[in-house]
Short mmCIF file of C-alpha atoms in Angstrom, two decimals:
data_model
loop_
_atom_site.label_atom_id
_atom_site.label_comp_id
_atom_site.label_asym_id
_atom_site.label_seq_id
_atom_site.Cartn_x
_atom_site.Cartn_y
_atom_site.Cartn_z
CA UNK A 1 -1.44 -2.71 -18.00
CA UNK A 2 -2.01 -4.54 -14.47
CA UNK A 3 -5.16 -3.69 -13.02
CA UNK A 4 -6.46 -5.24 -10.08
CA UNK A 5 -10.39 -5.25 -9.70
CA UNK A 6 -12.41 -4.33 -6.45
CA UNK A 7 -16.02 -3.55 -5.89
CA UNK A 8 -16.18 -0.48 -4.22
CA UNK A 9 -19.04 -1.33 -2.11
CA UNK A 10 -20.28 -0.33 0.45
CA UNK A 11 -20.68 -3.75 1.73
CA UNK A 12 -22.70 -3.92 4.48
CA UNK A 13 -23.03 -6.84 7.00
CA UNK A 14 -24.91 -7.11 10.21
CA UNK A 15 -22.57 -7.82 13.24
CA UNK A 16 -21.51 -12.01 13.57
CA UNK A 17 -22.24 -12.54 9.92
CA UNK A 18 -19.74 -13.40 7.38
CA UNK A 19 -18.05 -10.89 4.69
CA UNK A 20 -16.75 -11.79 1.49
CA UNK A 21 -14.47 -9.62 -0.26
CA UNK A 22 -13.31 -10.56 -3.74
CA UNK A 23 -10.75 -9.14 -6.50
CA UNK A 24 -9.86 -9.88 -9.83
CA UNK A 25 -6.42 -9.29 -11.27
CA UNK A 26 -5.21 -9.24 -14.79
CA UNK A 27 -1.23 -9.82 -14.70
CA UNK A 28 -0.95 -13.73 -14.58
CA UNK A 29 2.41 -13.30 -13.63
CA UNK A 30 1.39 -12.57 -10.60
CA UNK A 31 2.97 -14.46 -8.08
CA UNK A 32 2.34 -12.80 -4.19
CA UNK A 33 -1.36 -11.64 -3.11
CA UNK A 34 -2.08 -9.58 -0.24
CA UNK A 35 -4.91 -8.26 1.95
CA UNK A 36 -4.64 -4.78 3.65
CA UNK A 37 -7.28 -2.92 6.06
CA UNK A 38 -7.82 0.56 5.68
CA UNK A 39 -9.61 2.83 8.46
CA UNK A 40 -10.52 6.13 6.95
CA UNK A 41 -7.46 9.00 7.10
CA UNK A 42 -5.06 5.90 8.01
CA UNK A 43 -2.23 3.86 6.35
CA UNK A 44 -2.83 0.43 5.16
CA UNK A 45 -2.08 -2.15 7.57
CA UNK A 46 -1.67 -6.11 6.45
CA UNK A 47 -4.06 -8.67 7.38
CA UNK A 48 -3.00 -11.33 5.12
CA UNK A 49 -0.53 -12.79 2.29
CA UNK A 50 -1.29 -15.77 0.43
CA UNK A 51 1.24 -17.23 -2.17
CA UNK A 52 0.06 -20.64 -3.17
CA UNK A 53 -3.87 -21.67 -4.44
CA UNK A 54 -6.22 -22.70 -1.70
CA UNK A 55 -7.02 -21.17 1.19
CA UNK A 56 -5.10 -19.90 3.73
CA UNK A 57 -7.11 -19.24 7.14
CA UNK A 58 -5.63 -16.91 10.35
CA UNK A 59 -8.20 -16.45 12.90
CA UNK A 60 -11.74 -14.70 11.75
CA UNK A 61 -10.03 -14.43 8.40
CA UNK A 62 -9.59 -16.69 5.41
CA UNK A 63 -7.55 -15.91 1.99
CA UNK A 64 -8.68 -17.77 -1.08
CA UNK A 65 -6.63 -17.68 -3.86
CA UNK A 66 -7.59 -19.55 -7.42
CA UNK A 67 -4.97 -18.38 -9.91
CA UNK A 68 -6.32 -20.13 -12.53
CA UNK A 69 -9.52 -17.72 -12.45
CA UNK A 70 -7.45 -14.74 -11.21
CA UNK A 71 -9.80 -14.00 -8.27
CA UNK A 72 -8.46 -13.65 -4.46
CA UNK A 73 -10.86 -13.84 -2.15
CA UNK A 74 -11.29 -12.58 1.91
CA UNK A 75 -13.79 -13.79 4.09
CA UNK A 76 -13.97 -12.57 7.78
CA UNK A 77 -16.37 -14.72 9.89
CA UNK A 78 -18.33 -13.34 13.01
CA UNK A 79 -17.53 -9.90 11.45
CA UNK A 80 -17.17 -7.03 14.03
CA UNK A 81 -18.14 -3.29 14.18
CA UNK A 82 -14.73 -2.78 14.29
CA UNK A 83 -13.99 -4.78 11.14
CA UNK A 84 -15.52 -1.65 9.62
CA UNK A 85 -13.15 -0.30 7.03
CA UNK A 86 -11.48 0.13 3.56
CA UNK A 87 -10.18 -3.50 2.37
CA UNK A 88 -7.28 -3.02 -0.57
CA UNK A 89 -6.43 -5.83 -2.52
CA UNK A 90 -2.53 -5.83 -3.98
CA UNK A 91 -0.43 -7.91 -5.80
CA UNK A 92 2.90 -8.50 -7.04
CA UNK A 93 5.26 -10.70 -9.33
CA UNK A 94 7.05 -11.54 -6.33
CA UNK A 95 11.02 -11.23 -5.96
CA UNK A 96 10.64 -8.12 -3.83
CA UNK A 97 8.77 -6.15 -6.67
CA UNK A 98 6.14 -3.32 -6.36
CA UNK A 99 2.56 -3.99 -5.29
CA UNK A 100 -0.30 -2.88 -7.72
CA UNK A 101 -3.39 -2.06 -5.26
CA UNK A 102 -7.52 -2.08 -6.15
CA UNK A 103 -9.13 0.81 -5.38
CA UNK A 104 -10.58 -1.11 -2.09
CA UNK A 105 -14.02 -2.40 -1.15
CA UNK A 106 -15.62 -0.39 1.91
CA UNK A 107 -16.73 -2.70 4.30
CA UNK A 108 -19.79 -1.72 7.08
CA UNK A 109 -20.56 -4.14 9.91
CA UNK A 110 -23.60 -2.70 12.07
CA UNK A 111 -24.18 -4.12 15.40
CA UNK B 1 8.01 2.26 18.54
CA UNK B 2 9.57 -0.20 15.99
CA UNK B 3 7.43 0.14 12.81
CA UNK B 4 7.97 2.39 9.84
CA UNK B 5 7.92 6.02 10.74
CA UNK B 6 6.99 8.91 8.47
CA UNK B 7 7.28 13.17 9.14
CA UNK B 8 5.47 14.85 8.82
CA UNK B 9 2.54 13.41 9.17
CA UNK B 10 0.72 16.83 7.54
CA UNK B 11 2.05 19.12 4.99
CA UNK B 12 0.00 22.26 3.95
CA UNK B 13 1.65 24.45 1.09
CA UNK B 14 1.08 26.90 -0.92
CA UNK B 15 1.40 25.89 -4.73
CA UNK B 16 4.84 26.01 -6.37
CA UNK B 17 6.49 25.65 -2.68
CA UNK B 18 8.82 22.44 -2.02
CA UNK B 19 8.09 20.11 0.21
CA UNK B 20 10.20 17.19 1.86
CA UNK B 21 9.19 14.05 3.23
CA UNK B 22 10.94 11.96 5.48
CA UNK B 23 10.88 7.70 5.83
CA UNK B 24 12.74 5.83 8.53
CA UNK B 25 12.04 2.53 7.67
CA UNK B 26 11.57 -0.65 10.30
CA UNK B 27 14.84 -1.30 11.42
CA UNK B 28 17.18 -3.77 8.85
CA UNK B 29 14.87 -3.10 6.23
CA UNK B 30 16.96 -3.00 3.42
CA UNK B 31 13.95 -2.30 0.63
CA UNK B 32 11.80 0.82 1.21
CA UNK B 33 8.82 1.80 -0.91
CA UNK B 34 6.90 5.01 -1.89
CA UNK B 35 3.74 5.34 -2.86
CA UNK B 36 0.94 7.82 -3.26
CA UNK B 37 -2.86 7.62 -2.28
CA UNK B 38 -5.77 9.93 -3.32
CA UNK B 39 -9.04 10.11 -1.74
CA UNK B 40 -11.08 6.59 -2.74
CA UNK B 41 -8.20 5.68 -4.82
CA UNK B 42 -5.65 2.42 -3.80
CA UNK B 43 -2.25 3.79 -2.81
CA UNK B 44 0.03 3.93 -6.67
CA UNK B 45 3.73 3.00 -6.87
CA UNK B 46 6.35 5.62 -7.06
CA UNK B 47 9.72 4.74 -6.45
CA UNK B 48 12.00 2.26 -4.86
CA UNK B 49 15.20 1.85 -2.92
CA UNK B 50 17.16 -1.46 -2.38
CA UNK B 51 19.61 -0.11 0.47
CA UNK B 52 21.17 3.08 -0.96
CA UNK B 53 20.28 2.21 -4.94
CA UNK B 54 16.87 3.50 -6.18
CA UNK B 55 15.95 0.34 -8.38
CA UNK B 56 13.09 1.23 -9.99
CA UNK B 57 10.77 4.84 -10.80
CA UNK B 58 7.15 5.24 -12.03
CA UNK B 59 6.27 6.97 -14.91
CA UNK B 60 4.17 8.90 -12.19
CA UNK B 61 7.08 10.19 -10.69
CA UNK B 62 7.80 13.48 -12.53
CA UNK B 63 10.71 15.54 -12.89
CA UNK B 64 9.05 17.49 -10.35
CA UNK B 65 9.96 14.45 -8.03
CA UNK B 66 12.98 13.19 -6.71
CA UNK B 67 13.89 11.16 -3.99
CA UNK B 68 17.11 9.61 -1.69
CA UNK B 69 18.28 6.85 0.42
CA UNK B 70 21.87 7.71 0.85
CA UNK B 71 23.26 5.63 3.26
CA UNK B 72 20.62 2.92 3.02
CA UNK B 73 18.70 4.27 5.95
CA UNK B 74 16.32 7.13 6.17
CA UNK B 75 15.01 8.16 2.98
CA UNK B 76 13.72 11.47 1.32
CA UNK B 77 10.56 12.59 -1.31
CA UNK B 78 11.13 16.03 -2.37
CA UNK B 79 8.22 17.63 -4.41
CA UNK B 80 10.13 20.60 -6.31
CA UNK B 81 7.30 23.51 -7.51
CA UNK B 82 4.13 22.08 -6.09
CA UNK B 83 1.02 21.35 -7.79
CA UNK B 84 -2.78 21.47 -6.38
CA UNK B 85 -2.42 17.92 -8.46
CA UNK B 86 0.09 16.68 -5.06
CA UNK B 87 -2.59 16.81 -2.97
CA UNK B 88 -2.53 13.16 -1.84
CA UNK B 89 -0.90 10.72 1.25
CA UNK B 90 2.11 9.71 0.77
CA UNK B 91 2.96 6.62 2.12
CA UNK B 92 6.35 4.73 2.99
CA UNK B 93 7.07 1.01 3.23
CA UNK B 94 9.52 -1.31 3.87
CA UNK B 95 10.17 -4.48 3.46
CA UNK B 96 13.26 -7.12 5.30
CA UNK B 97 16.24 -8.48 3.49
CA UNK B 98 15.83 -12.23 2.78
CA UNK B 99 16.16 -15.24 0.02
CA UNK B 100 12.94 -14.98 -1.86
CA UNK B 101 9.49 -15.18 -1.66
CA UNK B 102 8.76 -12.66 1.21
CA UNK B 103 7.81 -9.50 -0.03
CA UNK B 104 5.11 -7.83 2.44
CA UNK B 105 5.44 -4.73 2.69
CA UNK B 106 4.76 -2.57 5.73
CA UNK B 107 3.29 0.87 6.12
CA UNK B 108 3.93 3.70 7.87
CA UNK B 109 1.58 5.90 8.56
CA UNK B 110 2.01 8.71 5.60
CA UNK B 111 2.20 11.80 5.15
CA UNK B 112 -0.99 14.00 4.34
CA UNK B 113 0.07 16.61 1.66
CA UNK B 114 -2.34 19.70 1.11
CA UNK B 115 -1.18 22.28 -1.66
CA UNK B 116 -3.74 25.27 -1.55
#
């Protein structure tokens, strides 16, 4: 069965530090990994994709992706109260197929 | 507004009513996604369209559960005989046609189902 693996947190991080959000997955055919926000009673809105091992940086946020280990990784630098939120891991085998989601890791930045 | 659009955006039943939901996915989208989220819970896979053909069904989806695309556009969840169990979001995505490799998916903003 593919699982993917999230702490559920909360994780909490005082405003301008860094957060690091991690997730495990078990299908190693996984192929496409993806980062989505979650504020509370909302839909899931992307952050970030990352296809390829490495990192992959856009703005505050950075995707690290080791497929070898089957860990993706988010950090968001100089973290923001508004940064505050649900983060869901997903992944797919690519080719247009369905996502498989974490249950999320609740993130808390105090100012 | 050009993003994926959901409706309702609350449902409140009583149990063993049917409901409807309604996706109108961003526009070209040929690909359009269901899925279901409970509370603290990521959102689970339901079904999926590729223009007009529905491709692909979880086991989750019941015969309780059907749902249309028929004309590639708009598409439809009907819950048949409601269960306090359906108590969840239900979310739509879509995704654009292309060659490979792109498959981000975009949400809409769901649609919250309560069955009392």
């Amino acid at each position: 069965q593919k699982e993917v693996e999230q702490n559920s947190g909360p994780l909490s991080v005082p405003e301008g530090a860094i957060a690091s959000l991690n997730c495990t997955y078990s299908d190693r055919g996984s192929q496409s990994f993806f980062w989505y926000r979650q504020y509370s009673g909302k839909s899931p809105e992307l952050i970030m994709f990352i296809y390829s091992n490495g990192d992959k940086e856009d703005g505050r946020f950075t995707a690290q992706l080791n497929k070898a280990s089957q860990y993706v990784s988010l950090l968001i630098r100089d973290s923001q109260p508004s940064d505050s939120a649900t983060y869901l891991c997903a992944v797919s085998r690519g080719g247009y197929s369905t996502l498989t989601f974490g249950k999320g890791t609740m993130l808390l930045v105090s100012p | 507004d050009t993003g994926v659009s959901q409706d309702p955006r609350h449902k409140i039943t009583k149990r063993g009513q049917n409901v409807t939901f309604r996706c109108d996915p961003i526009s070209e989208h040929n690909r359009l996604y269901w899925y279901r989220q409970t509370l603290g819970q990521g959102p689970e896979f339901l079904t999926y369209f590729q223009n007009e053909a529905q491709l692909e069904k979880s086991r989750l989806l019941s015969d309780r559960f059907s749902a249309e695309r028929p004309k590639g556009s708009f598409s439809t969840l009907e819950i048949q005989r409601t269960e306090q169990g359906d108590s969840a979001m239900y979310l739509c995505a879509s995704t654009p046609p292309g060659t490979g490799g792109s498959d981000t998916q975009y949400f809409g903003p769901g649609t919250r189902l309560t069955v009392l």
